[in-house]
């Protein structure tokens, strides 16, 4: 099990909305990750939680991640999930679904840094810290 402290984000682009309101790049929130039994050499996990999203709105999420260990300290893979809180003209429900590439950096036996690239029209990076227990 892992407690996730969400996090930080970095946007590499601007929109009319961000120019008017700015981006929220300090995304307070918590999540919980449960490691599953794995698929061969791949590690898999489920995660659920919440955070203050880029538009200063609370987002709730649930995701499944599948990661391949590249070294003892680095795994890369994809997280597929459902996230709320991103209501737009194109997504009136505010619910987004989809895969996102993720890299997990094992800082120690207890701490993991999770870096997720959100490949929208213009990408942004989301980072959280996992604390194993």
mmCIF file of C-alpha atoms in Angstrom:
data_model
loop_
_atom_site.group_PDB
_atom_site.id
_atom_site.type_symbol
_atom_site.label_atom_id
_atom_site.label_comp_id
_atom_site.label_asym_id
_atom_site.label_seq_id
_atom_site.Cartn_x
_atom_site.Cartn_y
_atom_site.Cartn_z
ATOM 1 C CA UNK A 1 0.000 0.000 0.000
ATOM 2 C CA UNK A 2 1.098 3.531 -0.667
ATOM 3 C CA UNK A 3 -0.221 6.918 0.437
ATOM 4 C CA UNK A 4 0.085 9.454 -2.377
ATOM 5 C CA UNK A 5 0.596 13.091 -1.603
ATOM 6 C CA UNK A 6 -0.638 14.989 -4.643
ATOM 7 C CA UNK A 7 1.272 17.133 -5.932
ATOM 8 C CA UNK A 8 2.620 19.568 -8.321
ATOM 9 C CA UNK A 9 2.002 20.219 -11.986
ATOM 10 C CA UNK A 10 3.762 22.166 -14.702
ATOM 11 C CA UNK A 11 1.898 23.457 -17.741
ATOM 12 C CA UNK A 12 3.925 24.069 -20.875
ATOM 13 C CA UNK A 13 1.299 26.210 -22.593
ATOM 14 C CA UNK A 14 -1.253 28.968 -22.027
ATOM 15 C CA UNK A 15 -4.945 29.225 -22.791
ATOM 16 C CA UNK A 16 -7.343 32.145 -22.664
ATOM 17 C CA UNK A 17 -8.572 30.792 -19.331
ATOM 18 C CA UNK A 18 -5.058 30.391 -17.862
ATOM 19 C CA UNK A 19 -4.087 33.896 -18.996
ATOM 20 C CA UNK A 20 -7.181 35.203 -17.221
ATOM 21 C CA UNK A 21 -7.113 33.017 -14.061
ATOM 22 C CA UNK A 22 -3.643 31.436 -14.035
ATOM 23 C CA UNK A 23 -2.867 27.767 -13.571
ATOM 24 C CA UNK A 24 -3.080 26.035 -10.222
ATOM 25 C CA UNK A 25 0.261 24.216 -10.168
ATOM 26 C CA UNK A 26 0.188 23.275 -6.469
ATOM 27 C CA UNK A 27 -2.381 20.488 -6.516
ATOM 28 C CA UNK A 28 -3.082 19.538 -2.881
ATOM 29 C CA UNK A 29 -4.692 16.168 -2.355
ATOM 30 C CA UNK A 30 -4.312 12.582 -1.241
ATOM 31 C CA UNK A 31 -4.565 9.188 -2.872
ATOM 32 C CA UNK A 32 -4.152 5.553 -1.985
ATOM 33 C CA UNK A 33 -2.389 2.979 -4.181
ATOM 34 C CA UNK A 34 -2.683 -0.764 -3.800
ATOM 35 C CA UNK A 35 -0.144 -2.953 -5.600
ATOM 36 C CA UNK A 36 -1.675 -5.985 -7.293
ATOM 37 C CA UNK A 37 -0.100 -9.353 -8.103
ATOM 38 C CA UNK A 38 1.547 -8.256 -11.376
ATOM 39 C CA UNK A 39 1.425 -9.609 -14.907
ATOM 40 C CA UNK A 40 4.633 -11.497 -15.605
ATOM 41 C CA UNK A 41 7.500 -8.987 -15.266
ATOM 42 C CA UNK A 42 5.031 -6.075 -15.258
ATOM 43 C CA UNK A 43 3.863 -4.496 -12.003
ATOM 44 C CA UNK A 44 0.261 -3.377 -11.718
ATOM 45 C CA UNK A 45 -1.710 -1.323 -9.219
ATOM 46 C CA UNK A 46 -4.989 0.472 -8.587
ATOM 47 C CA UNK A 47 -5.196 3.996 -7.234
ATOM 48 C CA UNK A 48 -7.941 6.338 -6.041
ATOM 49 C CA UNK A 49 -7.888 9.817 -4.580
ATOM 50 C CA UNK A 50 -8.515 13.514 -5.016
ATOM 51 C CA UNK A 51 -6.588 16.729 -5.699
ATOM 52 C CA UNK A 52 -7.109 20.399 -6.488
ATOM 53 C CA UNK A 53 -6.823 20.450 -10.271
ATOM 54 C CA UNK A 54 -5.259 22.984 -12.622
ATOM 55 C CA UNK A 55 -8.495 25.016 -12.650
ATOM 56 C CA UNK A 56 -8.755 25.242 -8.814
ATOM 57 C CA UNK A 57 -11.545 22.613 -8.774
ATOM 58 C CA UNK A 58 -11.466 19.398 -6.738
ATOM 59 C CA UNK A 59 -10.948 16.335 -8.918
ATOM 60 C CA UNK A 60 -11.645 12.769 -7.834
ATOM 61 C CA UNK A 61 -9.990 9.895 -9.663
ATOM 62 C CA UNK A 62 -9.626 6.150 -9.908
ATOM 63 C CA UNK A 63 -6.971 4.509 -12.065
ATOM 64 C CA UNK A 64 -5.263 1.264 -13.013
ATOM 65 C CA UNK A 65 -1.522 1.372 -13.723
ATOM 66 C CA UNK A 66 0.727 -1.113 -15.528
ATOM 67 C CA UNK A 67 4.509 -0.554 -15.252
ATOM 68 C CA UNK A 68 7.609 -2.292 -16.555
ATOM 69 C CA UNK A 69 10.721 -2.128 -14.314
ATOM 70 C CA UNK A 70 13.542 -0.669 -16.431
ATOM 71 C CA UNK A 71 16.009 -0.771 -13.511
ATOM 72 C CA UNK A 72 15.712 -1.419 -9.772
ATOM 73 C CA UNK A 73 14.771 2.264 -9.356
ATOM 74 C CA UNK A 74 12.867 3.227 -12.522
ATOM 75 C CA UNK A 75 9.622 1.840 -13.939
ATOM 76 C CA UNK A 76 7.706 3.144 -16.930
ATOM 77 C CA UNK A 77 4.212 2.414 -18.074
ATOM 78 C CA UNK A 78 0.715 3.697 -18.452
ATOM 79 C CA UNK A 79 -2.041 4.643 -16.054
ATOM 80 C CA UNK A 80 -5.618 4.512 -17.324
ATOM 81 C CA UNK A 81 -8.227 6.259 -15.298
ATOM 82 C CA UNK A 82 -11.362 8.262 -14.806
ATOM 83 C CA UNK A 83 -11.083 11.785 -13.377
ATOM 84 C CA UNK A 84 -13.717 14.392 -12.547
ATOM 85 C CA UNK A 85 -13.564 18.166 -12.302
ATOM 86 C CA UNK A 86 -12.644 19.250 -15.836
ATOM 87 C CA UNK A 87 -15.960 20.639 -17.103
ATOM 88 C CA UNK A 88 -15.628 22.394 -20.477
ATOM 89 C CA UNK A 89 -17.791 23.117 -23.491
ATOM 90 C CA UNK A 90 -16.430 19.901 -25.055
ATOM 91 C CA UNK A 91 -16.773 17.829 -21.854
ATOM 92 C CA UNK A 92 -19.927 19.111 -20.119
ATOM 93 C CA UNK A 93 -19.918 16.233 -17.593
ATOM 94 C CA UNK A 94 -16.428 17.213 -16.425
ATOM 95 C CA UNK A 95 -15.387 13.559 -16.503
ATOM 96 C CA UNK A 96 -12.338 12.530 -18.529
ATOM 97 C CA UNK A 97 -11.241 8.975 -19.287
ATOM 98 C CA UNK A 98 -8.011 7.830 -20.827
ATOM 99 C CA UNK A 99 -4.468 6.530 -20.623
ATOM 100 C CA UNK A 100 -1.501 8.637 -19.502
ATOM 101 C CA UNK A 101 2.206 7.698 -19.620
ATOM 102 C CA UNK A 102 3.800 7.508 -16.186
ATOM 103 C CA UNK A 103 7.330 7.044 -14.835
ATOM 104 C CA UNK A 104 7.889 5.848 -11.268
ATOM 105 C CA UNK A 105 11.198 6.764 -9.618
ATOM 106 C CA UNK A 106 11.948 4.741 -6.501
ATOM 107 C CA UNK A 107 13.727 7.186 -4.174
ATOM 108 C CA UNK A 108 14.147 4.612 -1.386
ATOM 109 C CA UNK A 109 12.409 1.466 -0.138
ATOM 110 C CA UNK A 110 9.614 3.662 1.209
ATOM 111 C CA UNK A 111 9.355 6.683 -1.149
ATOM 112 C CA UNK A 112 8.381 6.828 -4.833
ATOM 113 C CA UNK A 113 8.151 9.884 -7.073
ATOM 114 C CA UNK A 114 5.437 9.459 -9.718
ATOM 115 C CA UNK A 115 5.681 11.609 -12.871
ATOM 116 C CA UNK A 116 2.683 11.574 -15.194
ATOM 117 C CA UNK A 117 2.531 13.306 -18.565
ATOM 118 C CA UNK A 118 -0.970 14.430 -19.508
ATOM 119 C CA UNK A 119 -0.967 14.433 -23.343
ATOM 120 C CA UNK A 120 -3.746 16.903 -24.074
ATOM 121 C CA UNK A 121 -3.653 19.446 -26.922
ATOM 122 C CA UNK A 122 -0.557 20.719 -25.120
ATOM 123 C CA UNK A 123 1.002 18.467 -22.517
ATOM 124 C CA UNK A 124 1.520 19.107 -18.845
ATOM 125 C CA UNK A 125 3.346 17.189 -16.134
ATOM 126 C CA UNK A 126 1.761 16.039 -12.853
ATOM 127 C CA UNK A 127 3.942 14.842 -9.947
ATOM 128 C CA UNK A 128 3.090 13.147 -6.666
ATOM 129 C CA UNK A 129 4.999 11.472 -3.863
ATOM 130 C CA UNK A 130 4.148 7.934 -2.795
ATOM 131 C CA UNK A 131 4.876 6.846 0.771
ATOM 132 C CA UNK A 132 4.784 3.082 1.305
ATOM 133 C CA UNK A 133 3.380 1.532 4.449
#
